[in-house]
Amino acid sequence: MSYEAYLAISREGLLEKMAEQMSTKRLEHSLGVEAAAIQLAKRYGADEIKAGLAGLLHDYAKEVSDEDFLALIDKYQLDSDLKNWGNNIWHGVVGIYKIKEDLGLSDAEILHSIETHTVGSKEMSLLDKIIYVADYIEDGRDFPGVGEAREIAATSLDRAVAYETARTVAFLAQKAQPIYPQTIETYNAYISYLK
Ligand SMILES: [Fe+2]
Ligand SMILES: [Fe+2]
């Protein structure tokens, strides 16, 4: 896969850069999401290069410090409510600013799919859905329900988005964790696909 239509560096160069800022485990997960995203793009007729690159980069900012994320929220004058959340929300929603700064990536569709990969949105593009689902079902994932999620993803991307979001909301509620408003919007927009 060549990503040089979108990046000034080669895929190999990008992998080296990623290895400097994330654990081996996370790099492996990133490669798994790249592969899963390419497969879903083939299955559903999306651009495989965009899907692969978005998959590879989706967790690029996952190991950025809280301090750096708070500085980015100020620098780009993002919604100040973001400061009430944490890394789980920031690494996508704020992470795209780190990706733009570090890599000069400017493709709006790729950036939007990375921005929404954890929280989804009420109107997801095909690429958004592919990255959201690929992150959940890549080969390295092993949790109760992943097999069912993979089966659903092979037949309906909308249903896979609904399944994943319902599981996420239930998981957070069970652990008495707050749920990001955009996640609830995703839930409400997609849950009917599970019926
Ligand atoms: Fe992530
Ligand atoms: Fe991820």
PDB file of C-alpha atoms and ligand atoms in Angstrom:
ATOM      1  CA  MET A   1       0.000   0.000   0.000  1.00  0.00           C
ATOM      2  CA  SER A   2       1.378   3.446  -0.860  1.00  0.00           C
ATOM      3  CA  TYR A   3       0.076   6.461   0.997  1.00  0.00           C
ATOM      4  CA  GLU A   4       2.146   9.032  -0.818  1.00  0.00           C
ATOM      5  CA  ALA A   5      -0.913  10.699  -2.337  1.00  0.00           C
ATOM      6  CA  TYR A   6      -1.717  11.886   1.203  1.00  0.00           C
ATOM      7  CA  LEU A   7       1.588  11.971   3.070  1.00  0.00           C
ATOM      8  CA  ALA A   8       5.042  13.350   2.356  1.00  0.00           C
ATOM      9  CA  ILE A   9       6.621  10.200   3.780  1.00  0.00           C
ATOM     10  CA  SER A  10       6.474   6.568   2.720  1.00  0.00           C
ATOM     11  CA  ARG A  11       4.518   3.925   4.626  1.00  0.00           C
ATOM     12  CA  GLU A  12       7.833   2.580   5.943  1.00  0.00           C
ATOM     13  CA  GLY A  13       8.838   6.047   7.141  1.00  0.00           C
ATOM     14  CA  LEU A  14       5.467   6.441   8.803  1.00  0.00           C
ATOM     15  CA  LEU A  15       5.807   3.099  10.598  1.00  0.00           C
ATOM     16  CA  GLU A  16       9.189   4.196  11.976  1.00  0.00           C
ATOM     17  CA  LYS A  17       7.704   7.447  13.195  1.00  0.00           C
ATOM     18  CA  MET A  18       4.803   5.616  14.807  1.00  0.00           C
ATOM     19  CA  ALA A  19       7.134   3.150  16.509  1.00  0.00           C
ATOM     20  CA  GLU A  20       8.835   6.106  18.225  1.00  0.00           C
ATOM     21  CA  GLN A  21       5.638   7.234  19.866  1.00  0.00           C
ATOM     22  CA  MET A  22       3.681   4.126  20.712  1.00  0.00           C
ATOM     23  CA  SER A  23       4.120   0.705  22.245  1.00  0.00           C
ATOM     24  CA  THR A  24       4.720  -2.354  20.050  1.00  0.00           C
ATOM     25  CA  LYS A  25       1.318  -3.625  21.089  1.00  0.00           C
ATOM     26  CA  ARG A  26      -0.399  -0.471  19.867  1.00  0.00           C
ATOM     27  CA  LEU A  27       1.568  -0.505  16.629  1.00  0.00           C
ATOM     28  CA  GLU A  28       0.416  -4.087  16.045  1.00  0.00           C
ATOM     29  CA  HIS A  29      -3.174  -3.024  16.744  1.00  0.00           C
ATOM     30  CA  SER A  30      -2.744  -0.156  14.239  1.00  0.00           C
ATOM     31  CA  LEU A  31      -1.536  -2.603  11.582  1.00  0.00           C
ATOM     32  CA  GLY A  32      -4.509  -4.853  12.397  1.00  0.00           C
ATOM     33  CA  VAL A  33      -6.930  -1.967  11.930  1.00  0.00           C
ATOM     34  CA  GLU A  34      -5.206  -1.021   8.652  1.00  0.00           C
ATOM     35  CA  ALA A  35      -5.733  -4.581   7.348  1.00  0.00           C
ATOM     36  CA  ALA A  36      -9.326  -4.805   8.600  1.00  0.00           C
ATOM     37  CA  ALA A  37     -10.148  -1.399   7.093  1.00  0.00           C
ATOM     38  CA  ILE A  38      -8.757  -2.436   3.696  1.00  0.00           C
ATOM     39  CA  GLN A  39     -10.867  -5.607   3.796  1.00  0.00           C
ATOM     40  CA  LEU A  40     -14.018  -3.682   4.689  1.00  0.00           C
ATOM     41  CA  ALA A  41     -13.251  -1.124   1.966  1.00  0.00           C
ATOM     42  CA  LYS A  42     -13.057  -3.986  -0.568  1.00  0.00           C
ATOM     43  CA  ARG A  43     -16.280  -5.503   0.750  1.00  0.00           C
ATOM     44  CA  TYR A  44     -18.242  -2.241   0.720  1.00  0.00           C
ATOM     45  CA  GLY A  45     -16.654  -0.459  -2.233  1.00  0.00           C
ATOM     46  CA  ALA A  46     -14.716   2.283  -0.453  1.00  0.00           C
ATOM     47  CA  ASP A  47     -11.298   3.697  -1.351  1.00  0.00           C
ATOM     48  CA  GLU A  48      -8.825   1.102  -0.035  1.00  0.00           C
ATOM     49  CA  ILE A  49      -5.916   3.526   0.227  1.00  0.00           C
ATOM     50  CA  LYS A  50      -7.883   6.030   2.289  1.00  0.00           C
ATOM     51  CA  ALA A  51      -9.265   3.250   4.474  1.00  0.00           C
ATOM     52  CA  GLY A  52      -5.825   1.713   5.004  1.00  0.00           C
ATOM     53  CA  LEU A  53      -4.212   5.015   5.910  1.00  0.00           C
ATOM     54  CA  ALA A  54      -7.041   6.050   8.246  1.00  0.00           C
ATOM     55  CA  GLY A  55      -6.892   2.626   9.907  1.00  0.00           C
ATOM     56  CA  LEU A  56      -3.146   2.785  10.345  1.00  0.00           C
ATOM     57  CA  LEU A  57      -3.285   6.308  11.803  1.00  0.00           C
ATOM     58  CA  HIS A  58      -6.467   6.116  13.904  1.00  0.00           C
ATOM     59  CA  ASP A  59      -4.618   5.718  17.238  1.00  0.00           C
ATOM     60  CA  TYR A  60      -1.625   7.872  16.260  1.00  0.00           C
ATOM     61  CA  ALA A  61      -2.252  10.220  19.206  1.00  0.00           C
ATOM     62  CA  LYS A  62      -3.275   7.594  21.770  1.00  0.00           C
ATOM     63  CA  GLU A  63      -0.073   8.006  23.802  1.00  0.00           C
ATOM     64  CA  VAL A  64       0.029  11.814  23.729  1.00  0.00           C
ATOM     65  CA  SER A  65       0.070  13.191  27.297  1.00  0.00           C
ATOM     66  CA  ASP A  66      -3.007  14.785  28.894  1.00  0.00           C
ATOM     67  CA  GLU A  67      -1.021  18.003  29.233  1.00  0.00           C
ATOM     68  CA  ASP A  68      -0.347  18.091  25.484  1.00  0.00           C
ATOM     69  CA  PHE A  69      -3.993  17.393  24.660  1.00  0.00           C
ATOM     70  CA  LEU A  70      -5.127  20.236  26.938  1.00  0.00           C
ATOM     71  CA  ALA A  71      -2.647  22.534  25.194  1.00  0.00           C
ATOM     72  CA  LEU A  72      -4.020  21.503  21.777  1.00  0.00           C
ATOM     73  CA  ILE A  73      -7.610  22.214  22.948  1.00  0.00           C
ATOM     74  CA  ASP A  74      -6.484  25.751  23.864  1.00  0.00           C
ATOM     75  CA  LYS A  75      -4.333  26.257  20.775  1.00  0.00           C
ATOM     76  CA  TYR A  76      -7.129  25.344  18.345  1.00  0.00           C
ATOM     77  CA  GLN A  77      -9.877  26.895  20.515  1.00  0.00           C
ATOM     78  CA  LEU A  78     -11.855  23.654  20.578  1.00  0.00           C
ATOM     79  CA  ASP A  79     -15.068  23.256  22.620  1.00  0.00           C
ATOM     80  CA  SER A  80     -13.999  23.836  26.221  1.00  0.00           C
ATOM     81  CA  ASP A  81     -16.279  21.006  27.418  1.00  0.00           C
ATOM     82  CA  LEU A  82     -13.662  18.673  25.957  1.00  0.00           C
ATOM     83  CA  LYS A  83     -11.527  19.448  28.997  1.00  0.00           C
ATOM     84  CA  ASN A  84     -14.016  17.500  31.132  1.00  0.00           C
ATOM     85  CA  TRP A  85     -13.173  14.303  29.247  1.00  0.00           C
ATOM     86  CA  GLY A  86     -10.001  12.293  28.900  1.00  0.00           C
ATOM     87  CA  ASN A  87      -7.657  10.353  26.660  1.00  0.00           C
ATOM     88  CA  ASN A  88     -10.380   8.029  25.332  1.00  0.00           C
ATOM     89  CA  ILE A  89     -12.187  10.976  23.770  1.00  0.00           C
ATOM     90  CA  TRP A  90      -9.169  13.203  23.115  1.00  0.00           C
ATOM     91  CA  HIS A  91      -7.041  10.777  21.112  1.00  0.00           C
ATOM     92  CA  GLY A  92      -9.553  10.920  18.246  1.00  0.00           C
ATOM     93  CA  VAL A  93     -11.358  14.244  18.568  1.00  0.00           C
ATOM     94  CA  VAL A  94      -8.216  16.237  19.428  1.00  0.00           C
ATOM     95  CA  GLY A  95      -5.728  13.721  18.018  1.00  0.00           C
ATOM     96  CA  ILE A  96      -6.411  14.857  14.458  1.00  0.00           C
ATOM     97  CA  TYR A  97      -4.704  18.187  15.248  1.00  0.00           C
ATOM     98  CA  LYS A  98      -1.582  16.307  16.326  1.00  0.00           C
ATOM     99  CA  ILE A  99      -1.745  14.291  13.094  1.00  0.00           C
ATOM    100  CA  LYS A 100      -2.082  17.457  11.009  1.00  0.00           C
ATOM    101  CA  GLU A 101       0.855  19.052  12.821  1.00  0.00           C
ATOM    102  CA  ASP A 102       3.173  16.040  12.726  1.00  0.00           C
ATOM    103  CA  LEU A 103       2.345  14.579   9.328  1.00  0.00           C
ATOM    104  CA  GLY A 104       0.742  17.399   7.351  1.00  0.00           C
ATOM    105  CA  LEU A 105      -2.205  15.148   6.547  1.00  0.00           C
ATOM    106  CA  SER A 106      -5.031  17.307   5.185  1.00  0.00           C
ATOM    107  CA  ASP A 107      -7.557  14.917   3.635  1.00  0.00           C
ATOM    108  CA  ALA A 108     -10.859  15.854   5.306  1.00  0.00           C
ATOM    109  CA  GLU A 109     -12.483  12.427   4.895  1.00  0.00           C
ATOM    110  CA  ILE A 110      -9.562  10.567   6.446  1.00  0.00           C
ATOM    111  CA  LEU A 111      -9.311  13.079   9.291  1.00  0.00           C
ATOM    112  CA  HIS A 112     -13.057  12.875   9.990  1.00  0.00           C
ATOM    113  CA  SER A 113     -12.936   9.083  10.235  1.00  0.00           C
ATOM    114  CA  ILE A 114     -10.077   9.338  12.741  1.00  0.00           C
ATOM    115  CA  GLU A 115     -11.840  12.109  14.662  1.00  0.00           C
ATOM    116  CA  THR A 116     -14.950   9.938  15.107  1.00  0.00           C
ATOM    117  CA  HIS A 117     -13.358   6.492  15.464  1.00  0.00           C
ATOM    118  CA  THR A 118     -14.210   6.205  19.192  1.00  0.00           C
ATOM    119  CA  VAL A 119     -17.428   8.206  19.481  1.00  0.00           C
ATOM    120  CA  GLY A 120     -18.994   7.809  16.046  1.00  0.00           C
ATOM    121  CA  SER A 121     -21.450  10.452  14.893  1.00  0.00           C
ATOM    122  CA  LYS A 122     -25.092  10.618  13.884  1.00  0.00           C
ATOM    123  CA  GLU A 123     -24.216  10.825  10.194  1.00  0.00           C
ATOM    124  CA  MET A 124     -21.251   8.632   9.427  1.00  0.00           C
ATOM    125  CA  SER A 125     -19.714   8.384   5.970  1.00  0.00           C
ATOM    126  CA  LEU A 126     -18.802   4.975   4.558  1.00  0.00           C
ATOM    127  CA  LEU A 127     -15.185   5.608   5.550  1.00  0.00           C
ATOM    128  CA  ASP A 128     -16.207   6.687   9.083  1.00  0.00           C
ATOM    129  CA  LYS A 129     -18.126   3.429   9.554  1.00  0.00           C
ATOM    130  CA  ILE A 130     -15.259   1.356   8.184  1.00  0.00           C
ATOM    131  CA  ILE A 131     -12.739   2.801  10.645  1.00  0.00           C
ATOM    132  CA  TYR A 132     -15.156   2.671  13.596  1.00  0.00           C
ATOM    133  CA  VAL A 133     -15.881  -1.006  12.917  1.00  0.00           C
ATOM    134  CA  ALA A 134     -12.345  -2.032  11.860  1.00  0.00           C
ATOM    135  CA  ASP A 135     -11.041  -0.753  15.206  1.00  0.00           C
ATOM    136  CA  TYR A 136     -13.469  -3.093  16.969  1.00  0.00           C
ATOM    137  CA  ILE A 137     -13.021  -6.263  14.911  1.00  0.00           C
ATOM    138  CA  GLU A 138      -9.366  -6.340  13.796  1.00  0.00           C
ATOM    139  CA  ASP A 139      -7.732  -9.769  14.105  1.00  0.00           C
ATOM    140  CA  GLY A 140      -5.883  -8.915  17.315  1.00  0.00           C
ATOM    141  CA  ARG A 141      -9.109  -8.175  19.217  1.00  0.00           C
ATOM    142  CA  ASP A 142     -10.244 -10.834  21.650  1.00  0.00           C
ATOM    143  CA  PHE A 143     -13.276 -10.115  23.824  1.00  0.00           C
ATOM    144  CA  PRO A 144     -16.743 -11.638  24.292  1.00  0.00           C
ATOM    145  CA  GLY A 145     -18.850 -10.600  21.314  1.00  0.00           C
ATOM    146  CA  VAL A 146     -16.033  -9.944  18.855  1.00  0.00           C
ATOM    147  CA  GLY A 147     -16.956 -13.027  16.816  1.00  0.00           C
ATOM    148  CA  GLU A 148     -20.524 -11.831  16.461  1.00  0.00           C
ATOM    149  CA  ALA A 149     -19.296  -8.328  15.593  1.00  0.00           C
ATOM    150  CA  ARG A 150     -17.122  -9.806  12.805  1.00  0.00           C
ATOM    151  CA  GLU A 151     -20.054 -11.788  11.414  1.00  0.00           C
ATOM    152  CA  ILE A 152     -22.305  -8.745  11.425  1.00  0.00           C
ATOM    153  CA  ALA A 153     -19.599  -6.601   9.796  1.00  0.00           C
ATOM    154  CA  ALA A 154     -19.419  -9.073   6.920  1.00  0.00           C
ATOM    155  CA  THR A 155     -23.076  -8.452   6.054  1.00  0.00           C
ATOM    156  CA  SER A 156     -24.040  -4.949   7.236  1.00  0.00           C
ATOM    157  CA  LEU A 157     -21.830  -2.070   8.216  1.00  0.00           C
ATOM    158  CA  ASP A 158     -24.738  -0.088   9.685  1.00  0.00           C
ATOM    159  CA  ARG A 159     -25.728  -3.042  11.848  1.00  0.00           C
ATOM    160  CA  ALA A 160     -22.091  -3.448  12.918  1.00  0.00           C
ATOM    161  CA  VAL A 161     -21.989   0.224  13.965  1.00  0.00           C
ATOM    162  CA  ALA A 162     -25.202  -0.327  15.964  1.00  0.00           C
ATOM    163  CA  TYR A 163     -23.907  -3.504  17.615  1.00  0.00           C
ATOM    164  CA  GLU A 164     -20.586  -1.950  18.612  1.00  0.00           C
ATOM    165  CA  THR A 165     -22.222   1.232  19.921  1.00  0.00           C
ATOM    166  CA  ALA A 166     -24.815  -0.680  21.953  1.00  0.00           C
ATOM    167  CA  ARG A 167     -22.047  -2.794  23.521  1.00  0.00           C
ATOM    168  CA  THR A 168     -19.955   0.277  24.273  1.00  0.00           C
ATOM    169  CA  VAL A 169     -22.849   2.170  25.867  1.00  0.00           C
ATOM    170  CA  ALA A 170     -23.826  -0.888  27.950  1.00  0.00           C
ATOM    171  CA  PHE A 171     -20.216  -1.410  29.042  1.00  0.00           C
ATOM    172  CA  LEU A 172     -19.804   2.204  30.152  1.00  0.00           C
ATOM    173  CA  ALA A 173     -23.172   2.247  31.938  1.00  0.00           C
ATOM    174  CA  GLN A 174     -22.327  -0.976  33.771  1.00  0.00           C
ATOM    175  CA  LYS A 175     -19.089   0.554  34.988  1.00  0.00           C
ATOM    176  CA  ALA A 176     -20.879   3.776  36.031  1.00  0.00           C
ATOM    177  CA  GLN A 177     -18.779   5.747  33.540  1.00  0.00           C
ATOM    178  CA  PRO A 178     -20.029   8.934  31.838  1.00  0.00           C
ATOM    179  CA  ILE A 179     -20.987   8.606  28.179  1.00  0.00           C
ATOM    180  CA  TYR A 180     -19.815  11.249  25.719  1.00  0.00           C
ATOM    181  CA  PRO A 181     -22.880  13.002  24.194  1.00  0.00           C
ATOM    182  CA  GLN A 182     -21.780  12.215  20.631  1.00  0.00           C
ATOM    183  CA  THR A 183     -21.694   8.500  21.512  1.00  0.00           C
ATOM    184  CA  ILE A 184     -25.336   8.747  22.591  1.00  0.00           C
ATOM    185  CA  GLU A 185     -26.137  10.493  19.291  1.00  0.00           C
ATOM    186  CA  THR A 186     -24.484   7.633  17.420  1.00  0.00           C
ATOM    187  CA  TYR A 187     -26.473   5.138  19.472  1.00  0.00           C
ATOM    188  CA  ASN A 188     -29.776   6.873  18.740  1.00  0.00           C
ATOM    189  CA  ALA A 189     -29.010   7.234  15.033  1.00  0.00           C
ATOM    190  CA  TYR A 190     -27.969   3.603  14.475  1.00  0.00           C
ATOM    191  CA  ILE A 191     -29.718   1.440  17.081  1.00  0.00           C
ATOM    192  CA  SER A 192     -32.716   0.695  14.815  1.00  0.00           C
ATOM    193  CA  TYR A 193     -30.380  -1.352  12.572  1.00  0.00           C
ATOM    194  CA  LEU A 194     -30.080  -3.929  15.363  1.00  0.00           C
ATOM    195  CA  LYS A 195     -33.790  -4.783  15.341  1.00  0.00           C
TER     196      LYS A 195
HETATM  197 FE    FE B   1      -8.632   4.649  19.448  1.00  0.00          FE
HETATM  198 FE    FE B   2      -7.776   1.560  18.131  1.00  0.00          FE
END
